[in-house]
Short mmCIF file of C-alpha atoms and ligand atoms in Angstrom, two decimals:
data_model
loop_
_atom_site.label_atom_id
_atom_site.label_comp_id
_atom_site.label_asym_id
_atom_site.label_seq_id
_atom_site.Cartn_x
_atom_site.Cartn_y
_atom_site.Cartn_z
CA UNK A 1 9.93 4.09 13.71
CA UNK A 2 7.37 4.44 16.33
CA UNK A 3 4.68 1.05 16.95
CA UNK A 4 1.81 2.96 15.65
CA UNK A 5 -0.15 -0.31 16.62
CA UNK A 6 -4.08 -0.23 16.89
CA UNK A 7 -5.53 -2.74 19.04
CA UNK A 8 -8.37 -4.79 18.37
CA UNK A 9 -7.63 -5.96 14.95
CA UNK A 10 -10.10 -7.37 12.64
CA UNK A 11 -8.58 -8.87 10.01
CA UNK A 12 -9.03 -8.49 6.72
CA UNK A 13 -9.57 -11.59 4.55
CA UNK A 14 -10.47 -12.60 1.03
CA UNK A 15 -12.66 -15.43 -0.11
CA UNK A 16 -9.97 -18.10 0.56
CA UNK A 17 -9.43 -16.57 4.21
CA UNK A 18 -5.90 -14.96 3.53
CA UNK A 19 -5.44 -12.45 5.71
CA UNK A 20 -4.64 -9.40 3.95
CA UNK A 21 -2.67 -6.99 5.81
CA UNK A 22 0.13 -6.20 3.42
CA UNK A 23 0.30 -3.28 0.71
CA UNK A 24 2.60 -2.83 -1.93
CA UNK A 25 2.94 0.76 -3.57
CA UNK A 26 5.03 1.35 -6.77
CA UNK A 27 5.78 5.20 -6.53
CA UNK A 28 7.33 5.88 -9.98
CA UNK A 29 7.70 3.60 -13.35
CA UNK A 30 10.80 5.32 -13.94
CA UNK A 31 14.13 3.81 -13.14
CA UNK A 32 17.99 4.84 -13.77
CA UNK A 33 18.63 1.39 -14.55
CA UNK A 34 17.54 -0.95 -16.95
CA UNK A 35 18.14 -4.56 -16.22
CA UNK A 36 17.81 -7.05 -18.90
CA UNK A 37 15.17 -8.63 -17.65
CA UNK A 38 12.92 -6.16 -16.22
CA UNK A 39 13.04 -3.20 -18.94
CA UNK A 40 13.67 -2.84 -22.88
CA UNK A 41 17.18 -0.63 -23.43
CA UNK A 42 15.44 1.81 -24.31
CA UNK A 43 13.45 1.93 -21.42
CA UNK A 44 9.68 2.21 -21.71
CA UNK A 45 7.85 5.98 -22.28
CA UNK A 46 7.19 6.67 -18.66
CA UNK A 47 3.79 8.14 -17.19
CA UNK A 48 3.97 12.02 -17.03
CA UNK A 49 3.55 13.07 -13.40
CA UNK A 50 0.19 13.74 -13.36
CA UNK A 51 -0.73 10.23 -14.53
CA UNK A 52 0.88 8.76 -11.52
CA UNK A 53 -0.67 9.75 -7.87
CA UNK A 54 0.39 11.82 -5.49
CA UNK A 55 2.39 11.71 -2.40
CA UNK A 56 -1.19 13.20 -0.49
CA UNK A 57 -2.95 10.53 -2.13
CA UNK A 58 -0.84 7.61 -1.67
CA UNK A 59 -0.90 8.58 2.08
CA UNK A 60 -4.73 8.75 1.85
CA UNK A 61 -4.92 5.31 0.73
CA UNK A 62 -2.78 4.20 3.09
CA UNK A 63 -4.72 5.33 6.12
CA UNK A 64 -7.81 4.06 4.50
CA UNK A 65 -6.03 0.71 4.18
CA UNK A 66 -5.00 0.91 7.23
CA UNK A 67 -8.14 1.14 8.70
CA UNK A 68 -9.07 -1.92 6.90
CA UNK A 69 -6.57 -3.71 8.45
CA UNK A 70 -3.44 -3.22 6.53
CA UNK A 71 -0.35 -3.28 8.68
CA UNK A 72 2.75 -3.16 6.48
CA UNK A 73 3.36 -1.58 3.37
CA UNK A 74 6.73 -1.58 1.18
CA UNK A 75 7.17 1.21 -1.42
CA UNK A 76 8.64 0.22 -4.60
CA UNK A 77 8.45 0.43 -8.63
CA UNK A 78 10.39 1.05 -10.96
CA UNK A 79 13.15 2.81 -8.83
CA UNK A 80 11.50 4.43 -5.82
CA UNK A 81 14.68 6.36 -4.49
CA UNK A 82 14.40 8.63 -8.05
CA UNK A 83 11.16 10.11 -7.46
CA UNK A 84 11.68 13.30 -6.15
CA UNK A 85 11.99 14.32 -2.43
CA UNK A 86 10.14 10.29 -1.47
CA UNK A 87 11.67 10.73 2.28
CA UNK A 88 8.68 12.94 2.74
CA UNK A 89 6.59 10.34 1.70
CA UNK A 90 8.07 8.14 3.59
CA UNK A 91 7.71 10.19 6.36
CA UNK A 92 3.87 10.46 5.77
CA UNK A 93 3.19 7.12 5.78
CA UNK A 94 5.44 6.21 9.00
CA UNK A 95 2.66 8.41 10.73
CA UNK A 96 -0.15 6.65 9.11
CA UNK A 97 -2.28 4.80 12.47
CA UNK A 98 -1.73 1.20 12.09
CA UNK A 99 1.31 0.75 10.17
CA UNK A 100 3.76 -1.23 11.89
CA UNK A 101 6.14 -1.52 9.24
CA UNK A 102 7.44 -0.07 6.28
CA UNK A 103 10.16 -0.79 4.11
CA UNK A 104 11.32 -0.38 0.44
CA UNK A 105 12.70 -2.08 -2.67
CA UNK A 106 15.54 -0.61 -3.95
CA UNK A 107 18.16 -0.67 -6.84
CA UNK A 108 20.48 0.66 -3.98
CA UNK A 109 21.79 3.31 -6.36
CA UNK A 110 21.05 6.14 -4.91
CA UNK A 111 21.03 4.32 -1.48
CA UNK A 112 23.92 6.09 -0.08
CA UNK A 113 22.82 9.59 -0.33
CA UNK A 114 19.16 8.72 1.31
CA UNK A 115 19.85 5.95 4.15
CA UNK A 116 20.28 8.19 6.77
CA UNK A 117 17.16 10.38 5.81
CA UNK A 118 15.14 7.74 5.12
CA UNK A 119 16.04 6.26 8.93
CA UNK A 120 15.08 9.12 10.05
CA UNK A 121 11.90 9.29 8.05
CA UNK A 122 10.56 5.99 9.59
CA UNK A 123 11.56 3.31 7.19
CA UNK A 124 12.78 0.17 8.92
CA UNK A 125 14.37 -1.76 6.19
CA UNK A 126 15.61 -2.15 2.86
CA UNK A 127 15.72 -4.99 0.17
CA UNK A 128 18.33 -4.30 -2.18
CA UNK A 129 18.69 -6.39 -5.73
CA UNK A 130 21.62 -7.06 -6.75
CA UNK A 131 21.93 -10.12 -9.40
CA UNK A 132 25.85 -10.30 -9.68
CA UNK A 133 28.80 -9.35 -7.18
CA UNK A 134 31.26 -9.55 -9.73
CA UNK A 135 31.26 -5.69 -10.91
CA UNK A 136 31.61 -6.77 -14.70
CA UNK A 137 28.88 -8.61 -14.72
CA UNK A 138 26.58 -6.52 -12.39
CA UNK A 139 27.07 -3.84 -14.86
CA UNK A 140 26.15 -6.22 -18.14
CA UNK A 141 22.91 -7.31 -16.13
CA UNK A 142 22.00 -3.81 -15.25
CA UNK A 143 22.97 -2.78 -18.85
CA UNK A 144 25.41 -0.19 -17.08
CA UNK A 145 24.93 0.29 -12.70
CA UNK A 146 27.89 0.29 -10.62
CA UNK A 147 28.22 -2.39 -8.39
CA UNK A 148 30.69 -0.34 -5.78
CA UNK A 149 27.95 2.50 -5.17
CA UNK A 150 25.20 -0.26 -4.06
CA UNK A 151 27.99 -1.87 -1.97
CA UNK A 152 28.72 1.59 -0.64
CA UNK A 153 24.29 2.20 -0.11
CA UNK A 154 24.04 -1.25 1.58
CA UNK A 155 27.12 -0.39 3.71
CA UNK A 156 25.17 3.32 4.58
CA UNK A 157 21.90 1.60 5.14
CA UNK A 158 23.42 -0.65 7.58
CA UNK A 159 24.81 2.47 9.33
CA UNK A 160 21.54 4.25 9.54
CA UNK A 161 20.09 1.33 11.08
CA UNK A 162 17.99 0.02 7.77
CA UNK A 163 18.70 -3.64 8.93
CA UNK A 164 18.56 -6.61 8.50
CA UNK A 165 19.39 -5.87 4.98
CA UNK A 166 17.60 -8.21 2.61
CA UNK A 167 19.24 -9.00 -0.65
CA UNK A 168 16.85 -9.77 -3.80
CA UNK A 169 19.06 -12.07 -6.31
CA UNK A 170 17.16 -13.35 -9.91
CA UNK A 171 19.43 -16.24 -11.04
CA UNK A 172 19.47 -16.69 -15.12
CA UNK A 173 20.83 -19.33 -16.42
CA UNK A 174 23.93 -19.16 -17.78
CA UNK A 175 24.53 -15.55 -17.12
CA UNK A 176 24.63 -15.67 -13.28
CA UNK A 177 23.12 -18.78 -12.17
CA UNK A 178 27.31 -19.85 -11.55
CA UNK A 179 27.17 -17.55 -8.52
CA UNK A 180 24.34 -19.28 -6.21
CA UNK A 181 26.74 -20.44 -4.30
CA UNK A 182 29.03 -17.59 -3.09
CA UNK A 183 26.24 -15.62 -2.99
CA UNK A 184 24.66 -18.04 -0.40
CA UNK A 185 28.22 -18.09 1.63
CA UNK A 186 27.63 -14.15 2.09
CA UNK A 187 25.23 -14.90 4.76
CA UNK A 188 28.47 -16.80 6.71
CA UNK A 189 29.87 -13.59 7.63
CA UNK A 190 27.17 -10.70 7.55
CA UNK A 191 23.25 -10.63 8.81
CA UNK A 192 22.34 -10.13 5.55
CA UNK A 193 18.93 -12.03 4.31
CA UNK A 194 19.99 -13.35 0.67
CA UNK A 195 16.81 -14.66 -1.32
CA UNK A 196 16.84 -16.00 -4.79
CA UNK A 197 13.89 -15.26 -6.55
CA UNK A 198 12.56 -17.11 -9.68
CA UNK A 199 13.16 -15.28 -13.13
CA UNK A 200 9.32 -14.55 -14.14
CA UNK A 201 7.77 -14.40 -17.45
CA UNK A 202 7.04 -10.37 -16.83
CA UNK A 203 8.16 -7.38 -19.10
CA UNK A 204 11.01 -8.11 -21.27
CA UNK A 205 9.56 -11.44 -23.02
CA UNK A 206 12.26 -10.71 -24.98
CA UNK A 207 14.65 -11.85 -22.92
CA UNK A 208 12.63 -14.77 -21.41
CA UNK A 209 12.49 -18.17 -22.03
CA UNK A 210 11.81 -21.17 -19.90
CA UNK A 211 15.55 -22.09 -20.51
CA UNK A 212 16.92 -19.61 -18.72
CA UNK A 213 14.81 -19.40 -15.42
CA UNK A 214 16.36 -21.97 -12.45
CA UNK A 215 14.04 -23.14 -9.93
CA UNK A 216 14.12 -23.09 -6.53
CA UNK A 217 14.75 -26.62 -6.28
CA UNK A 218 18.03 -26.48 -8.57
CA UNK A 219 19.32 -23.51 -6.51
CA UNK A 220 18.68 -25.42 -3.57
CA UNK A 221 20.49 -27.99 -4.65
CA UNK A 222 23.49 -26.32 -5.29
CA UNK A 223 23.85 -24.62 -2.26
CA UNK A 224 23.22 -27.90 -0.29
CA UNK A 225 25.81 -29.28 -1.88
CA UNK A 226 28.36 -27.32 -0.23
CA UNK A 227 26.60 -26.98 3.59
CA UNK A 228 23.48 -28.45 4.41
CA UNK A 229 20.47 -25.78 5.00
CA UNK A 230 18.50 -25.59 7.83
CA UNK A 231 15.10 -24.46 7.95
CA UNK A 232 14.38 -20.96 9.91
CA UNK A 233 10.90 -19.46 10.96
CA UNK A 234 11.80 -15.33 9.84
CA UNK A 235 8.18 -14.60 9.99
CA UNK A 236 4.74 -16.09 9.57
CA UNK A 237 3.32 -15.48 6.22
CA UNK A 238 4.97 -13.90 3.18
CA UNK A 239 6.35 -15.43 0.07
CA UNK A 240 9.97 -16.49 1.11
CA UNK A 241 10.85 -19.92 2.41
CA UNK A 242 13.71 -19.12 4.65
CA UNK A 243 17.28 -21.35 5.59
CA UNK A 244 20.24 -20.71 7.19
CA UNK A 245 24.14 -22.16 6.49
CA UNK A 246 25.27 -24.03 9.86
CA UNK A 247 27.06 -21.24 11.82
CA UNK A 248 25.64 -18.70 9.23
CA UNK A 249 24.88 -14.83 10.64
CA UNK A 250 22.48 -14.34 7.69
CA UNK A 251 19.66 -16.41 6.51
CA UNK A 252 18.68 -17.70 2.55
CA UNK A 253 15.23 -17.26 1.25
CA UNK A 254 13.80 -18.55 -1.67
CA UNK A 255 11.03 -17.11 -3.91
CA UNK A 256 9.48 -19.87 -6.39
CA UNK A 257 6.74 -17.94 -8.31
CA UNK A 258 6.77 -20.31 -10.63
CA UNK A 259 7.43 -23.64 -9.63
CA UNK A 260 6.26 -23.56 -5.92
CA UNK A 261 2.59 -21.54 -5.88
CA UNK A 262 3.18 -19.04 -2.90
CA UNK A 263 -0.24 -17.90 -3.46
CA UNK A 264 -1.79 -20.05 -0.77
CA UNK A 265 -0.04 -17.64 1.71
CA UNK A 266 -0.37 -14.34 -0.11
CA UNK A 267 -1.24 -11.89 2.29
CA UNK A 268 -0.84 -8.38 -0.56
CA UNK A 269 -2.27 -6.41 -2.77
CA UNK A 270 -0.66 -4.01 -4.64
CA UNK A 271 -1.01 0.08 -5.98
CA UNK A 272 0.67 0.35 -9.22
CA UNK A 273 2.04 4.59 -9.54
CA UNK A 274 -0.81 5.56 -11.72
CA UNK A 275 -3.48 3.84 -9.00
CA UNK A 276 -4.37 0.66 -10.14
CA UNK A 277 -5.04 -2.09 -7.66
CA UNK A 278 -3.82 -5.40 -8.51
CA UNK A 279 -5.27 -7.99 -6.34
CA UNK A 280 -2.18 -10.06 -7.89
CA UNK A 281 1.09 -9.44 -9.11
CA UNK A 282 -0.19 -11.51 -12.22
CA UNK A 283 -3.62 -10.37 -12.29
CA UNK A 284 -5.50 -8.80 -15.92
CA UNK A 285 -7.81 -7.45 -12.94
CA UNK A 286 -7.06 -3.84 -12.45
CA UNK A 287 -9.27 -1.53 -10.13
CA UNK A 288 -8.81 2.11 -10.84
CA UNK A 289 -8.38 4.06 -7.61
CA UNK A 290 -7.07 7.06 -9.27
CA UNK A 291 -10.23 8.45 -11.04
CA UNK A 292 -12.46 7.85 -7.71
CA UNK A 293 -9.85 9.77 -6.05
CA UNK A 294 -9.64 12.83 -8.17
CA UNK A 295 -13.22 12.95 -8.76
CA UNK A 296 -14.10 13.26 -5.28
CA UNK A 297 -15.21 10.08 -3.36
CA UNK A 298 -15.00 9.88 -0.12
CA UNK A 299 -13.03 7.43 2.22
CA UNK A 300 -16.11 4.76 1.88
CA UNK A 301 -16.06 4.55 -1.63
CA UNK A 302 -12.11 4.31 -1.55
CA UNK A 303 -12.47 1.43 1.32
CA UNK A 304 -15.18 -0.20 -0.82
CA UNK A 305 -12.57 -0.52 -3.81
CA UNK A 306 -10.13 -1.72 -1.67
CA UNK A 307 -12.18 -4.69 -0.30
CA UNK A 308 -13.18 -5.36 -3.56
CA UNK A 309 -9.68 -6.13 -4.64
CA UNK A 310 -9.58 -8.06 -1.95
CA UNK A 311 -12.46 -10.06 -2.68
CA UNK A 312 -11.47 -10.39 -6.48
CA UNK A 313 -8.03 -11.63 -5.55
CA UNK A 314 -7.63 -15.05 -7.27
CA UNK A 315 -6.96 -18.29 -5.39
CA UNK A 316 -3.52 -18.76 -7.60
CA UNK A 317 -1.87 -17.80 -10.92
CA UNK A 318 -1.37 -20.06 -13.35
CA UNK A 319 2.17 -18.63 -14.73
CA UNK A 320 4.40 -21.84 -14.63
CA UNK A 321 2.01 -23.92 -16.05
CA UNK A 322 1.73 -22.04 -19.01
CA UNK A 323 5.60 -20.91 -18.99
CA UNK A 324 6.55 -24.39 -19.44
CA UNK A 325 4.47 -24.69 -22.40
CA UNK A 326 5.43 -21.56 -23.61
CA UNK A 327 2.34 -20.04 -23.16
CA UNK A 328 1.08 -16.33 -22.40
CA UNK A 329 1.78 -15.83 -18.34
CA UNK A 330 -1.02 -14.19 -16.19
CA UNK A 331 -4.11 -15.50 -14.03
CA UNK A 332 -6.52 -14.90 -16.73
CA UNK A 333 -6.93 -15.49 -20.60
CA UNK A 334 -4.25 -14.11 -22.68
CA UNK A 335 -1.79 -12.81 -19.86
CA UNK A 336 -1.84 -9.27 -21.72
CA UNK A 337 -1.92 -7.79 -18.31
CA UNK A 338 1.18 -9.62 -16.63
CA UNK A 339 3.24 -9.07 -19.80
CA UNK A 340 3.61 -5.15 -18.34
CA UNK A 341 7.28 -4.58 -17.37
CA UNK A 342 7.36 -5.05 -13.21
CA UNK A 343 8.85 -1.71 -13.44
CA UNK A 344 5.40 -0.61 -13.85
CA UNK A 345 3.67 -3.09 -11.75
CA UNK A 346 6.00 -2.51 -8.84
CA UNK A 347 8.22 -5.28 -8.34
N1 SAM B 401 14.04 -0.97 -8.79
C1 SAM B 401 13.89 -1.67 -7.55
C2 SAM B 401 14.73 -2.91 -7.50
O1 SAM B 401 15.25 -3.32 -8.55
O2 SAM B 401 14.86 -3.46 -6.42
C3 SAM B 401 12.46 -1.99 -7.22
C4 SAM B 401 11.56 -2.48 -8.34
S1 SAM B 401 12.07 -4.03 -9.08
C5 SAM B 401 10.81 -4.20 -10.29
C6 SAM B 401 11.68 -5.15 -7.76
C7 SAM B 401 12.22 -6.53 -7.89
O3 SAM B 401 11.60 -7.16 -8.98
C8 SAM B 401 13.73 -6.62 -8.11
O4 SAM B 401 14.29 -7.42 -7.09
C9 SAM B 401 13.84 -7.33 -9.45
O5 SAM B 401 14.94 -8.21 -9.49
C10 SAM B 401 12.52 -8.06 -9.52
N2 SAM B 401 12.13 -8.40 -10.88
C11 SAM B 401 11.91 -7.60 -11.93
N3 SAM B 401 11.56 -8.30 -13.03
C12 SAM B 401 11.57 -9.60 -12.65
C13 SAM B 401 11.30 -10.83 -13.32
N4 SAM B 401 10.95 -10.87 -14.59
N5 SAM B 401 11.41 -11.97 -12.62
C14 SAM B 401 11.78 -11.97 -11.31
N6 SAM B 401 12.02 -10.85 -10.61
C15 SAM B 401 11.93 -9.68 -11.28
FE1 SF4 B 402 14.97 -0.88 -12.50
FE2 SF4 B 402 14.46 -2.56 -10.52
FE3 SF4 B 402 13.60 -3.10 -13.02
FE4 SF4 B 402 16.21 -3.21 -12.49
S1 SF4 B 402 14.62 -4.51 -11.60
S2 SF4 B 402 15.24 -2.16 -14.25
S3 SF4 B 402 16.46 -1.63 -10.99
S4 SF4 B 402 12.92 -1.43 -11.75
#
């Protein structure tokens, strides 16, 4: 993708001086799988099309972010790769002045029909989840995906260029949690970027219970106890606190929502489909973008809303506290907002 770099930056920052230069934008609430943790079986009734916005006006939101300051964006969702024709989305945005990177979140299903495409498009990378390699249990965890097509998307994504690859793993406890390990050795022999991500209180409380999530520290652990880790510098600011395996090609990263706050280097807001702002992935605060849109304000107004959810965005969240005691997760009172499945929030 071409540097479509502006010079002279001013940066963007809220009222703790974050800089905030990164947006995330969920395309669709729809996926085609439905992971235990993440969605009910039966899936949840998904917006009708005109509820969620446009490709036209997720790219105008995009340049007016990027005029703000905004500098990377990853699209995501629910699955992105099943809303119709997204390459020319992606394509759209790639153009967008200021962007300097853009990647996407992916189930990897449908990865090896689009990789090339979406190369072409202007995508730089991919971060595929996959929770199991063993195919049995990738397909109990996805309550029915096919392990050997994702292997065969990550293998095309690769191809077209889509690298490093970064690998998004949720270990459960007691359901995958005995696979830290080999998982972690994957990054021996490919350039792959494995991170283990806490299991959050979001969307199927059904499923969740402070039993089953395993910290950072734990996982940690258990990989140290077969190679020591090393600590790595992948980039400046972001969630993930990155290692490598002595000799390793790859690199591990780990993703502590709940026990170790990330929030004092957030550096995102996010665009649900249907055009809400979330100033945090477990915020109650939403701020409409999608009614000022379609009722006709003007790139101001838009810019305004988007430095308001910048100024709203809370110092933390306050989601393992309250998991522990087996509270309501969320930043604010009764968590209502954070209970939405992250299918809908965009993951
Ligand atoms: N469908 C795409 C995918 O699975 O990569 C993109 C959206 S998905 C919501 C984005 C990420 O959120 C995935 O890596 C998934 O594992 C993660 N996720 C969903 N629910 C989660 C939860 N309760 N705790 C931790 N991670 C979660
Ligand atoms: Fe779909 Fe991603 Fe949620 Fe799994 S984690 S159900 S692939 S949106």
């Amino acid at each position: 993708m071409k540097k479509n770099r502006i010079e002279k930056d001013d940066p963007l920052r809220d009222g703790y001086s974050r800089v905030i230069d990164y947006l995330r934008l969920s395309v669709t609430d729809r996926c085609n799988l439905r992971c235990i943790y993440c969605m009910p079986v039966e899936g949840v009734a998904p917006w009708r099309h005109v509820e969620i916005l446009s490709y036209e006006e997720l790219t105008r939101i995009v340049g007016i972010a990027a005029g703000l300051g905004v500098r990377k964006v990853r699209i995501t969702g629910g699955e992105p790769l099943t809303r119709k024709n997204i390459t020319f989305l992606v394509e759209s945005i790639a153009k967008v002045a200021g962007i300097e990177d853009l990647s996407m979140t992916t189930n990897g299903v449908l990865l090896e029909r689009y990789a090339q495409e979406l190369a072409g498009a202007g995508l730089r990378r991919v971060n595929v989840s996959i929770d199991s390699f063993r195919p049995e249990r990738y397909r109990e965890i996805t309550r029915g995906g096919d392990l050997a097509v994702v292997l065969r998307g990550i293998s095309a994504a690769e191809k077209a260029g889509l690298k490093p690859v970064k690998i998004n793993m949720v270990p459960i406890r007691g359901l995958n949690d005995d696979e830290v390990e080999d998982i972690a050795r994957l990054t021996l022999e490919t350039d792959w970027q494995v991170r283990f991500i806490e299991l959050m209180p979001t969307g199927s409380l059904d499923f969740w219970s402070p039993d089953k999530y395993v910290t950072t520290d734990d996982i940690r652990k258990r990989i140290e106890a077969i190679a020591p880790l090393e600590p790595v510098k992948v980039r400046s600011k972001g969630p993930s606190r990155y290692f490598r395996l002595a000799g390793a090609q790859g690199v591990i990263g780990f993703i502590s929502a709940l026990t170790h706050h990330f929030c004092s280097d957030c550096n995102r807001l996010r665009l649900t489909a249907d055009g809400k702002l979330r100033p945090c992935l477990f915020s109650e605060t939403e701020i409409d973008l999608r009614s000022p849109l379609r009722g006709g304000a003007d790139d101001a107004e838009i810019a305004r809303l988007l430095k308001l959810a910048i100024e709203v965005k809370p110092e933390g969240h306050t989601i393992g506290s309250r998991a522990e005691k087996g509270e309501a997760p969320g930043c604010g009172t009764s968590g209502a907002a954070a209970r939405k499945p992250m299918s809908r929030i965009g993951g």
